[in-house]
Coordinates of C-alpha atoms and ligand atoms in Angstrom, one line a residue:
X1 CA 110.4 88.8 72.2
X2 CA 111.4 91.6 74.5
X3 CA 114.4 91.2 76.9
X4 CA 114.1 92.3 80.5
X5 CA 117.0 92.7 82.8
X6 CA 116.3 92.2 86.5
X7 CA 119.4 93.8 88.0
X8 CA 118.6 93.7 91.7
X9 CA 117.1 91.1 94.2
X10 CA 113.4 91.2 93.2
X11 CA 110.9 88.7 94.4
X12 CA 110.8 85.8 92.0
X13 CA 107.1 85.2 92.8
X14 CA 106.3 88.8 92.1
X15 CA 107.9 88.5 88.7
X16 CA 105.2 86.0 87.8
X17 CA 103.3 88.2 85.3
X18 CA 106.5 88.5 83.3
X19 CA 107.8 85.0 83.7
X20 CA 104.4 83.9 82.4
X21 CA 104.6 86.1 79.4
X22 CA 105.7 84.1 76.3
X23 CA 106.9 87.4 74.7
X24 CA 109.3 88.2 77.5
X25 CA 112.8 86.9 78.2
X26 CA 113.9 87.5 81.8
X27 CA 117.6 87.9 82.5
X28 CA 118.5 88.0 86.2
X29 CA 122.0 89.5 86.3
X30 CA 123.8 92.7 87.4
X31 CA 124.2 95.4 84.7
X32 CA 128.0 95.0 84.8
X33 CA 127.8 91.2 84.3
X34 CA 130.0 90.4 81.3
X35 CA 127.4 87.9 80.1
X36 CA 124.7 90.6 79.7
X37 CA 124.3 92.2 76.3
X38 CA 123.0 95.6 77.4
X39 CA 122.3 96.6 73.8
X40 CA 119.4 94.2 73.5
X41 CA 117.6 95.1 76.8
X42 CA 114.2 96.8 76.5
X43 CA 113.2 96.9 80.1
X44 CA 115.3 97.2 83.3
X45 CA 114.0 96.3 86.7
X46 CA 115.8 97.6 89.8
X47 CA 115.6 98.3 93.5
X48 CA 117.8 100.9 95.2
X49 CA 121.1 99.1 94.6
X50 CA 121.6 99.6 90.9
X51 CA 122.6 103.2 89.9
X52 CA 120.8 103.9 86.6
X53 CA 123.0 106.6 85.2
X54 CA 122.9 108.4 81.8
X55 CA 126.1 106.4 80.9
X56 CA 124.3 103.1 81.6
X57 CA 121.3 104.2 79.6
X58 CA 123.6 105.1 76.7
X59 CA 124.7 101.5 76.6
X60 CA 121.1 100.4 76.3
X61 CA 119.8 101.9 73.1
X62 CA 116.7 99.7 73.1
X63 CA 115.7 100.5 76.7
X64 CA 112.1 101.7 76.8
X65 CA 111.1 101.3 80.4
X66 CA 112.9 101.4 83.8
X67 CA 110.9 99.9 86.7
X68 CA 111.8 100.6 90.3
X69 CA 110.4 97.8 92.5
X70 CA 109.9 100.3 95.4
X71 CA 109.4 104.0 96.0
X72 CA 112.5 106.1 95.8
X73 CA 113.9 106.8 92.4
X74 CA 116.9 108.7 93.6
X75 CA 119.2 105.9 92.2
X76 CA 117.8 106.6 88.7
X77 CA 118.7 109.7 86.6
X78 CA 115.1 110.5 85.7
X79 CA 115.8 113.7 83.7
X80 CA 118.3 111.7 81.6
X81 CA 115.7 108.9 81.1
X82 CA 113.1 111.5 80.1
X83 CA 115.5 113.0 77.6
X84 CA 116.0 109.6 76.1
X85 CA 112.3 108.9 76.0
X86 CA 112.6 106.1 78.6
X87 CA 109.5 105.7 80.9
X88 CA 110.4 105.4 84.6
X89 CA 107.8 103.7 86.8
X90 CA 107.8 102.7 90.5
X91 CA 105.6 100.8 92.9
X92 CA 104.7 103.7 95.2
X93 CA 102.6 101.9 97.9
X94 CA 103.7 98.3 98.0
X95 CA 106.2 98.8 100.8
X96 CA 104.4 101.5 102.8
X97 CA 103.2 99.3 105.6
X98 CA 106.5 97.4 105.9
X99 CA 108.5 100.7 106.2
X100 CA 106.0 102.1 108.7
X101 CA 106.3 99.0 110.8
X102 CA 110.1 99.0 110.6
X103 CA 110.2 102.6 111.7
X104 CA 108.0 101.8 114.6
X105 CA 110.1 98.8 115.5
X106 CA 113.2 101.0 115.4
X107 CA 111.4 103.6 117.6
X108 CA 110.4 101.0 120.2
X109 CA 113.9 99.5 120.1
X110 CA 115.5 102.8 120.6
X111 CA 113.3 103.7 123.6
X112 CA 113.8 100.4 125.3
X113 CA 117.5 99.8 124.3
X114 CA 116.6 96.5 122.8
X115 CA 119.6 96.0 120.4
X116 CA 122.0 97.0 123.1
X117 CA 120.4 94.7 125.7
X118 CA 120.2 91.9 123.2
X119 CA 123.9 92.0 122.5
X120 CA 124.7 92.3 126.2
X121 CA 122.7 89.1 127.1
X122 CA 124.4 87.3 124.2
X123 CA 127.7 88.3 125.7
X124 CA 126.5 86.5 128.9
X125 CA 125.8 89.8 130.8
X126 CA 122.6 90.6 132.8
X127 CA 122.6 94.4 133.2
X128 CA 119.0 95.2 134.1
X129 CA 119.8 98.6 135.5
X130 CA 121.8 99.7 132.5
X131 CA 119.0 99.3 130.0
X132 CA 116.1 101.1 131.7
X133 CA 114.0 102.5 128.9
X134 CA 111.4 105.2 128.3
X135 CA 107.7 104.6 127.4
X136 CA 106.3 105.8 124.1
X137 CA 103.0 106.5 125.8
X138 CA 102.4 110.2 126.4
X139 CA 105.4 111.3 124.3
X140 CA 105.2 113.7 121.5
X141 CA 106.2 112.4 118.1
X142 CA 107.2 114.9 115.3
X143 CA 106.7 113.6 111.8
X144 CA 108.4 115.5 109.0
X145 CA 106.7 114.4 105.7
X146 CA 103.1 113.2 106.1
X147 CA 102.8 111.0 102.9
X148 CA 102.0 107.4 102.7
X149 CA 104.5 106.2 105.3
X150 CA 104.3 109.3 107.6
X151 CA 100.5 108.8 107.8
X152 CA 100.8 105.1 108.7
X153 CA 103.3 106.0 111.5
X154 CA 100.9 108.6 112.8
X155 CA 98.1 106.0 113.0
X156 CA 100.3 103.6 115.0
X157 CA 101.6 106.4 117.2
X158 CA 98.1 107.4 118.2
X159 CA 97.3 103.8 119.2
X160 CA 100.3 103.9 121.4
X161 CA 99.0 107.0 123.2
X162 CA 101.5 109.5 121.7
X163 CA 100.6 113.0 120.6
X164 CA 101.5 113.6 116.9
X165 CA 102.8 116.8 115.4
X166 CA 103.3 116.8 111.7
X167 CA 105.1 119.1 109.2
X168 CA 104.3 118.7 105.5
X169 CA 103.8 121.8 103.3
X170 CA 101.2 119.9 101.3
X171 CA 99.1 118.8 104.3
X172 CA 95.9 120.8 104.7
X173 CA 94.6 121.6 108.2
X174 CA 91.4 119.6 107.3
X175 CA 93.3 116.5 106.5
X176 CA 95.4 116.9 109.6
X177 CA 92.3 117.1 111.7
X178 CA 90.8 114.1 110.0
X179 CA 94.0 112.1 110.8
X180 CA 93.9 113.3 114.4
X181 CA 97.3 115.0 114.2
X182 CA 98.5 118.5 114.8
X183 CA 99.7 120.4 111.8
X184 CA 102.8 122.3 112.8
X185 CA 105.7 124.2 111.5
X186 CA 109.1 122.6 111.3
X187 CA 110.2 124.8 114.2
X188 CA 107.3 123.7 116.4
X189 CA 108.3 120.1 115.7
X190 CA 111.9 120.8 116.6
X191 CA 111.0 122.6 119.8
X192 CA 108.2 120.3 121.1
X193 CA 109.0 116.8 120.0
X194 CA 110.5 114.0 122.2
X195 CA 111.0 111.9 119.1
X196 CA 111.4 113.2 115.5
X197 CA 111.1 110.9 112.4
X198 CA 111.6 112.0 108.8
X199 CA 109.5 110.6 105.9
X200 CA 110.1 112.9 103.0
X201 CA 111.8 112.1 99.7
X202 CA 115.4 113.4 99.4
X203 CA 115.2 116.6 97.4
X204 CA 117.4 119.7 97.3
X205 CA 114.8 121.2 99.8
X206 CA 114.9 118.2 102.2
X207 CA 118.6 117.5 102.1
X208 CA 119.9 118.5 105.5
X209 CA 116.4 119.7 106.6
X210 CA 117.6 118.5 110.1
X211 CA 121.0 120.1 110.3
X212 CA 122.9 121.8 113.1
X213 CA 120.7 124.9 113.0
X214 CA 117.6 122.6 113.4
X215 CA 119.3 120.4 116.0
X216 CA 120.0 123.5 118.2
X217 CA 116.2 124.0 118.5
X218 CA 115.4 120.5 119.7
X219 CA 114.7 119.4 123.3
X220 CA 117.7 118.0 125.2
X221 CA 117.5 114.2 124.9
X222 CA 115.5 114.2 121.7
X223 CA 115.5 110.9 119.7
X224 CA 115.8 111.1 115.9
X225 CA 114.9 108.5 113.3
X226 CA 115.6 108.3 109.6
X227 CA 114.1 105.4 107.7
X228 CA 113.5 107.5 104.6
X229 CA 116.7 108.6 102.8
X230 CA 120.2 109.2 104.0
X231 CA 121.0 113.0 104.0
X232 CA 117.6 114.2 105.2
X233 CA 119.3 114.4 108.6
X234 CA 122.8 115.8 108.1
X235 CA 125.0 113.0 109.4
X236 CA 128.0 115.1 110.4
X237 CA 125.9 117.6 112.3
X238 CA 124.0 114.7 114.0
X239 CA 127.3 113.1 115.0
X240 CA 128.3 116.3 116.8
X241 CA 125.0 116.5 118.7
X242 CA 125.2 112.8 119.7
X243 CA 128.8 113.4 120.8
X244 CA 127.9 116.4 123.0
X245 CA 125.0 114.4 124.6
X246 CA 122.2 116.7 123.3
X247 CA 120.6 114.0 121.2
X248 CA 119.5 111.1 123.4
X249 CA 119.3 108.4 120.7
X250 CA 119.3 107.8 117.0
X251 CA 117.8 105.1 114.8
X252 CA 118.9 104.9 111.2
X253 CA 117.9 102.6 108.4
X254 CA 119.4 104.7 105.6
X255 CA 122.7 106.5 105.1
X256 CA 124.1 109.1 102.8
X257 CA 126.4 106.4 101.4
X258 CA 125.3 102.8 101.6
X259 CA 126.9 100.8 103.0
X260 CA 128.2 103.5 105.3
X261 CA 131.6 101.9 106.1
X262 CA 133.6 103.5 108.9
X263 CA 131.0 106.1 110.0
X264 CA 131.3 108.6 112.9
X265 CA 127.8 107.7 114.2
X266 CA 128.4 104.0 114.4
X267 CA 130.6 104.1 117.5
X268 CA 127.9 105.4 119.8
X269 CA 126.0 103.0 121.9
X270 CA 122.7 105.0 121.6
X271 CA 122.8 104.9 117.8
X272 CA 121.0 101.9 116.4
X273 CA 121.1 101.0 112.8
X274 CA 119.8 98.6 110.2
X275 CA 121.0 98.1 106.6
X276 CA 118.2 99.8 104.6
X277 CA 115.6 97.1 105.7
X278 CA 112.5 99.2 105.6
X279 CA 111.0 97.5 102.6
X280 CA 112.6 94.1 103.2
X281 CA 109.7 92.0 104.1
X282 CA 108.2 89.1 102.0
X283 CA 105.0 91.0 101.7
X284 CA 106.5 94.3 100.6
X285 CA 108.8 92.6 98.1
X286 CA 106.0 90.5 96.6
X287 CA 103.8 93.6 96.4
X288 CA 106.3 95.9 94.7
X289 CA 107.6 93.1 92.3
X290 CA 104.1 92.2 91.3
X291 CA 103.1 95.8 90.7
X292 CA 106.1 96.6 88.5
X293 CA 106.0 93.3 86.7
X294 CA 102.4 93.8 85.8
X295 CA 103.1 97.4 84.7
X296 CA 105.9 96.3 82.5
X297 CA 103.8 93.7 80.9
X298 CA 101.0 96.2 80.4
X299 CA 103.4 98.5 78.7
X300 CA 104.6 95.9 76.2
X301 CA 101.0 95.0 75.5
X302 CA 100.7 98.6 74.2
X303 CA 98.6 99.8 77.1
X304 CA 99.2 102.8 79.3
X305 CA 101.1 102.5 82.6
X306 CA 99.7 104.1 85.7
X307 CA 102.7 104.7 88.0
X308 CA 105.0 106.6 85.7
X309 CA 107.3 109.2 87.2
X310 CA 107.9 111.0 84.0
X311 CA 104.7 110.5 82.0
X312 CA 101.4 112.0 82.8
X313 CA 99.2 109.3 84.3
X314 CA 96.2 108.4 82.2
X315 CA 93.5 106.1 83.4
X316 CA 92.5 103.0 81.4
X317 CA 89.0 104.2 80.5
X318 CA 90.4 107.6 79.3
X319 CA 93.1 105.8 77.4
X320 CA 90.5 103.6 75.6
X321 CA 88.6 106.8 74.5
X322 CA 91.8 108.5 73.4
X323 CA 93.4 105.6 71.6
X324 CA 92.0 106.2 68.1
X325 CA 92.9 109.9 68.2
X326 CA 96.3 109.0 69.6
X327 CA 97.0 106.9 66.5
X328 CA 95.8 109.5 64.0
X329 CA 97.7 112.3 65.8
X330 CA 100.9 110.3 65.4
X331 CA 100.2 109.6 61.8
X332 CA 99.5 113.3 61.0
X333 CA 102.8 114.2 62.7
X334 CA 104.6 111.6 60.6
X335 CA 103.0 112.6 57.3
X336 CA 104.1 116.2 58.0
X337 CA 107.6 115.2 58.6
X338 CA 107.8 113.3 55.4
X339 CA 106.1 116.1 53.3
X340 CA 107.7 119.2 54.6
X341 CA 111.0 119.8 52.9
X342 CA 112.4 122.6 55.0
X343 CA 113.2 123.3 58.7
X344 CA 110.1 123.6 60.7
X345 CA 110.0 126.3 63.5
X346 CA 106.3 126.0 64.5
X347 CA 103.8 123.3 64.8
X348 CA 100.2 124.4 65.6
X349 CA 97.5 122.0 66.4
X350 CA 93.8 122.7 66.3
X351 CA 91.3 120.3 67.9
X352 CA 87.6 120.5 67.1
X353 CA 84.5 118.5 67.7
X354 CA 84.2 115.6 70.1
X355 CA 88.0 115.2 70.5
X356 CA 88.1 118.4 72.5
X357 CA 86.5 116.6 75.4
X358 CA 89.6 114.5 75.8
X359 CA 93.1 115.0 77.2
X360 CA 94.4 116.8 74.1
X361 CA 97.8 117.5 75.6
X362 CA 98.5 113.8 75.4
X363 CA 97.5 113.9 71.6
X364 CA 99.8 116.8 71.0
X365 CA 102.7 114.8 72.4
X366 CA 101.7 111.8 70.3
X367 CA 101.7 114.1 67.2
X368 CA 105.2 115.3 68.1
X369 CA 106.4 111.7 68.5
X370 CA 105.1 111.0 65.0
X371 CA 106.7 114.2 63.7
X372 CA 110.2 113.4 65.1
X373 CA 110.0 109.7 64.1
X374 CA 112.8 109.0 61.7
X375 CA 113.8 112.6 61.7
X376 CA 116.2 112.5 64.6
X377 CA 118.3 109.9 66.2
X378 CA 116.5 109.8 69.5
X379 CA 113.5 107.7 70.4
X380 CA 110.9 110.4 70.8
X381 CA 107.7 109.5 72.6
X382 CA 105.1 111.2 74.9
X383 CA 107.8 111.3 77.6
X384 CA 110.3 113.6 75.9
X385 CA 108.3 115.0 73.0
X386 CA 107.9 118.6 74.3
X387 CA 111.4 118.7 75.5
X388 CA 112.7 117.5 72.1
X389 CA 110.6 120.2 70.3
X390 CA 112.0 122.9 72.7
X391 CA 115.6 121.7 72.2
X392 CA 115.1 122.0 68.4
X393 CA 113.6 125.5 68.6
X394 CA 110.1 124.3 67.5
X395 CA 107.2 126.2 69.1
X396 CA 104.3 124.0 69.7
X397 CA 100.8 125.6 69.9
X398 CA 97.5 124.0 70.8
X399 CA 94.1 125.5 70.1
X400 CA 90.5 124.5 70.3
X401 CA 88.1 125.4 67.5
X402 CA 84.4 125.0 67.0
X403 CA 84.8 124.3 63.2
X404 CA 85.2 120.6 62.6
X405 CA 84.8 121.0 58.8
X406 CA 81.6 118.9 58.9
X407 CA 83.2 116.0 60.8
X408 CA 82.4 114.7 64.2
X409 CA 86.0 115.5 65.2
X410 CA 89.0 117.0 63.5
X411 CA 92.7 117.3 64.3
X412 CA 94.4 119.9 62.1
X413 CA 98.2 120.4 62.3
X414 CA 100.1 123.1 60.4
X415 CA 103.9 123.0 60.2
X416 CA 105.5 126.3 59.4
X417 CA 108.9 126.6 57.9
X418 CA 110.9 129.7 56.6
X419 CA 109.1 129.6 53.2
X420 CA 105.9 127.6 53.5
X421 CA 103.3 126.2 55.7
X422 CA 101.8 122.7 55.3
X423 CA 98.6 121.6 56.9
X424 CA 97.3 118.1 57.4
X425 CA 93.8 117.3 58.8
X426 CA 92.6 114.0 60.1
X427 CA 89.5 112.6 61.7
X428 CA 88.4 109.4 63.3
X429 CA 85.1 107.9 62.1
X430 CA 83.4 105.3 64.3
X431 CA 83.3 101.8 62.7
X432 CA 85.3 103.1 59.8
X433 CA 88.6 104.3 61.2
X434 CA 91.2 107.1 60.8
X435 CA 91.1 109.2 57.7
X436 CA 93.2 112.1 56.4
X437 CA 90.7 114.6 55.0
X438 CA 92.9 117.5 54.0
X439 CA 96.5 117.7 52.7
X440 CA 98.2 121.0 51.9
X441 CA 95.2 122.9 50.6
X442 CA 93.3 120.0 49.1
X443 CA 90.3 118.1 50.5
X444 CA 90.9 114.4 50.1
X445 CA 90.0 111.2 52.0
X446 CA 92.5 108.4 52.6
X447 CA 93.5 105.8 55.2
X448 CA 96.9 106.9 56.8
X449 CA 98.6 103.5 56.6
X450 CA 101.2 101.6 54.7
X451 CA 103.1 102.7 51.6
X452 CA 101.6 105.8 50.1
X453 CA 102.6 108.1 47.3
X454 CA 101.4 111.7 47.4
X455 CA 101.5 113.3 43.9
X456 CA 100.9 116.9 43.1
X457 CA 99.9 117.3 39.4
X458 CA 97.9 119.3 36.9
X459 CA 94.3 118.4 36.6
X460 CA 94.4 117.3 32.9
X461 CA 92.6 114.5 31.1
X462 CA 94.8 111.3 30.9
X463 CA 97.0 112.0 33.9
X464 CA 95.6 109.1 36.0
X465 CA 96.0 106.9 32.9
X466 CA 99.7 107.9 32.5
X467 CA 100.4 107.2 36.1
X468 CA 98.6 103.8 35.8
X469 CA 100.6 103.0 32.7
X470 CA 104.0 103.5 34.3
X471 CA 103.0 101.5 37.3
X472 CA 101.4 98.8 35.2
X473 CA 104.6 98.5 33.0
X474 CA 106.5 97.7 36.3
X475 CA 103.9 95.2 37.6
X476 CA 103.0 97.5 40.5
X477 CA 99.5 97.0 41.9
X478 CA 97.7 100.1 43.1
X479 CA 95.8 99.2 46.3
X480 CA 93.8 102.4 46.6
X481 CA 93.8 105.8 44.9
X482 CA 92.2 109.1 46.0
X483 CA 92.2 112.4 44.1
X484 CA 91.5 115.9 45.1
X485 CA 91.4 119.2 43.3
X486 CA 90.4 122.8 44.0
X487 CA 89.1 123.7 40.5
X488 CA 88.9 122.0 37.1
X489 CA 92.1 122.3 35.1
X490 CA 94.1 123.6 38.1
X491 CA 96.4 122.0 40.6
X492 CA 95.4 118.6 41.9
X493 CA 96.7 115.9 44.1
X494 CA 96.4 112.1 44.2
X495 CA 97.3 109.7 47.0
X496 CA 98.0 106.1 46.0
X497 CA 98.6 103.2 48.3
X498 CA 100.8 100.2 47.3
X499 CA 101.6 96.9 48.8
X500 CA 105.3 97.7 48.9
X501 CA 107.4 101.0 48.5
X502 CA 108.3 102.1 45.0
X503 CA 111.9 101.9 43.9
X504 CA 113.9 105.1 43.1
X505 CA 113.6 104.2 39.4
X506 CA 109.8 103.9 39.5
X507 CA 109.5 107.1 41.4
X508 CA 111.7 108.9 38.9
X509 CA 109.7 107.6 35.9
X510 CA 106.5 109.0 37.5
X511 CA 108.2 112.3 38.3
X512 CA 109.2 112.7 34.6
X513 CA 105.6 112.6 33.5
X514 CA 104.6 116.0 32.0
X515 CA 101.6 116.6 34.2
X516 CA 103.4 115.8 37.5
X517 CA 104.5 118.7 39.7
X518 CA 106.0 116.6 42.5
X519 CA 105.9 113.2 44.0
X520 CA 106.4 112.4 47.7
X521 CA 106.4 108.9 49.1
X522 CA 104.9 108.6 52.6
X523 CA 105.6 105.4 54.6
X524 CA 103.4 105.0 57.7
Ligands
LIG601 N1 113.8 102.6 104.3 C1 113.2 102.1 103.3 O1 113.4 100.9 102.9 C2 112.1 102.9 102.6 C3 111.0 102.2 102.0 C4 110.0 102.9 101.4 C5 110.2 104.3 101.2 N2 111.3 104.9 101.7 C6 111.5 106.3 101.6 O2 110.6 107.0 102.5 C7 110.2 108.3 102.1 C8 108.7 108.5 102.2 O3 108.1 107.6 101.3 P1 106.5 107.7 101.1 O4 106.1 106.5 100.3 O5 105.8 108.0 102.3 O6 106.5 109.0 100.1 P2 105.3 110.0 99.9 O7 105.6 110.7 98.6 O8 104.0 109.3 100.0 O9 105.4 111.1 101.1 C9 106.4 112.0 101.1 C10 105.9 113.3 101.8 O10 106.9 114.2 102.0 C11 106.3 115.5 101.9 N3 107.4 116.5 101.7 C12 108.0 116.8 100.5 N4 108.9 117.8 100.7 C13 108.8 118.1 102.0 C14 109.4 119.1 102.8 N5 110.4 119.9 102.3 N6 109.1 119.2 104.1 C15 108.1 118.4 104.6 N7 107.5 117.4 103.9 C16 107.8 117.3 102.6 C17 105.4 115.3 100.7 O11 104.4 116.4 100.7 C18 104.8 114.0 101.0 O12 103.6 114.1 101.7 C19 110.9 108.4 100.7 O13 112.1 109.0 100.8 C20 111.1 106.9 100.3 O14 112.1 106.8 99.4 C21 112.3 104.2 102.4
LIG602 O1 112.5 103.6 98.3 C1 112.2 102.5 98.6 O2 111.2 101.8 98.2 C2 113.0 101.9 99.7 O3 114.1 102.6 100.1 C3 113.3 100.4 99.5 O4 114.5 100.2 98.8 P1 114.9 98.7 98.4 O5 114.0 98.3 97.4 O6 116.3 98.8 97.9 O7 114.8 97.9 99.7

């Protein structure tokens, strides 16, 4: 049973896929709740409130997946999660409409002084002249960041009769034309817009994208909105421009620090604010919670997730095709790590035959996760495999070859150390399964599974009998046995499978046999 910590307020109804999973135990508590045993948690579900730091992850050694029920992952240390092999997923589009609607509601409120007028009437005043507003119709709206939310704002703005200027470095002129908006530079937006709204993620590039220098270029009376992330508009610079009357109004749903506390902008009548409510609708919360709950369940069922921030996305049908090769790639990596007895500085992988039609980069990462399994203290998976290899000075090379050694497909991996190189080849045969077909210079054919023993020996009459005798004397049943040799009387190998691993004593008795060169248990 896997334990899931739901650390923020996430829709109970949306958690249904997990609440319904008999393999899942849901704990709905904060991460610092003394009743929570962080060491047993395998999945963590959050919104923007919980800060998922490297220190927190260090307290959660079993953590495999962090799910953000929403879009922004700036509260999660994604590079640290990647390093630890923890998958980070989000729900990228479940709250788009709610946030676009909230931004629009803020814009209309700002233009018509609705929050101020509302408070005034509640205070028993009736100041009709004081709250004369401005129409949205005919105004130019500048949108910085034309992604999911920016695009929805643009659609609504057009219906309201506004002209829309957009700045997004990834927006093509064709898409802009299709959306009926004018693709502009940031400067054009600053100079021409009556209202400017930002909808980018907070990145080093977008932090302070609207700062003093930008504000100087705006029209007098410009209105500014930030319903994306605090910091995209520099709050200190904005406060100056509200104070000097250049900026005509501001609507903020987000702040650099949340809650903002005593904030210089809060004292101005023409600054309206909400407490990060963009995604706070029943619909959005149900959408994002359902999306991540389903994804977490999918992950624990052993299937690929589709909204990972730090793992290449792979569609379900591609995953189904890749799955058999994925397993054998892992097994080859794991055989290598158990057979190579020196430091490895290079791993080169050659794909041939039908496997070359697939996403081989994914298989290379699977091979690496098998290679590092049990070798280092970190959980290595497809998320951090390449990074781990790089950190350990292992060069990873990938090649395609036309020679599949007579098989439909072949994955061949060579591990190079200071002294030696060791090659393992595997194939996947339909209706038969994965097979290892080459081990360190010898053709062989065995199932990479369970408790195996790889023996190097001299090809002499009686050797198989001697091995059988030792094992028989210790009541050890041989499940399968495969042999391979290069030439009669020369070096040979055998690979035996057992129901349980052999003891040190049994291994040592086998090792002492005259014809045996070396023995090497492999546990897969
Ligand atoms: N207030 C809320 O509750 C709430 C809810 C949902 C999302 N958000 C925030 O809204 C923002 C937008 O979300 P989204 O789902 O539309 O994201 P998105 O990824 O779909 O869109 C972001 C867009 O910003 C553009 N962009 C990136 N860098 C840029 C730059 N330097 N200049 C101009 N454009 C740039 C990207 O090309 C992309 O098109 C995010 O910051 C998200 O966290 C807030
Ligand atoms: O990035 C997001 O999805 C929004 O900022 C919503 O954040 P929340 O889930 O904390 O409301």
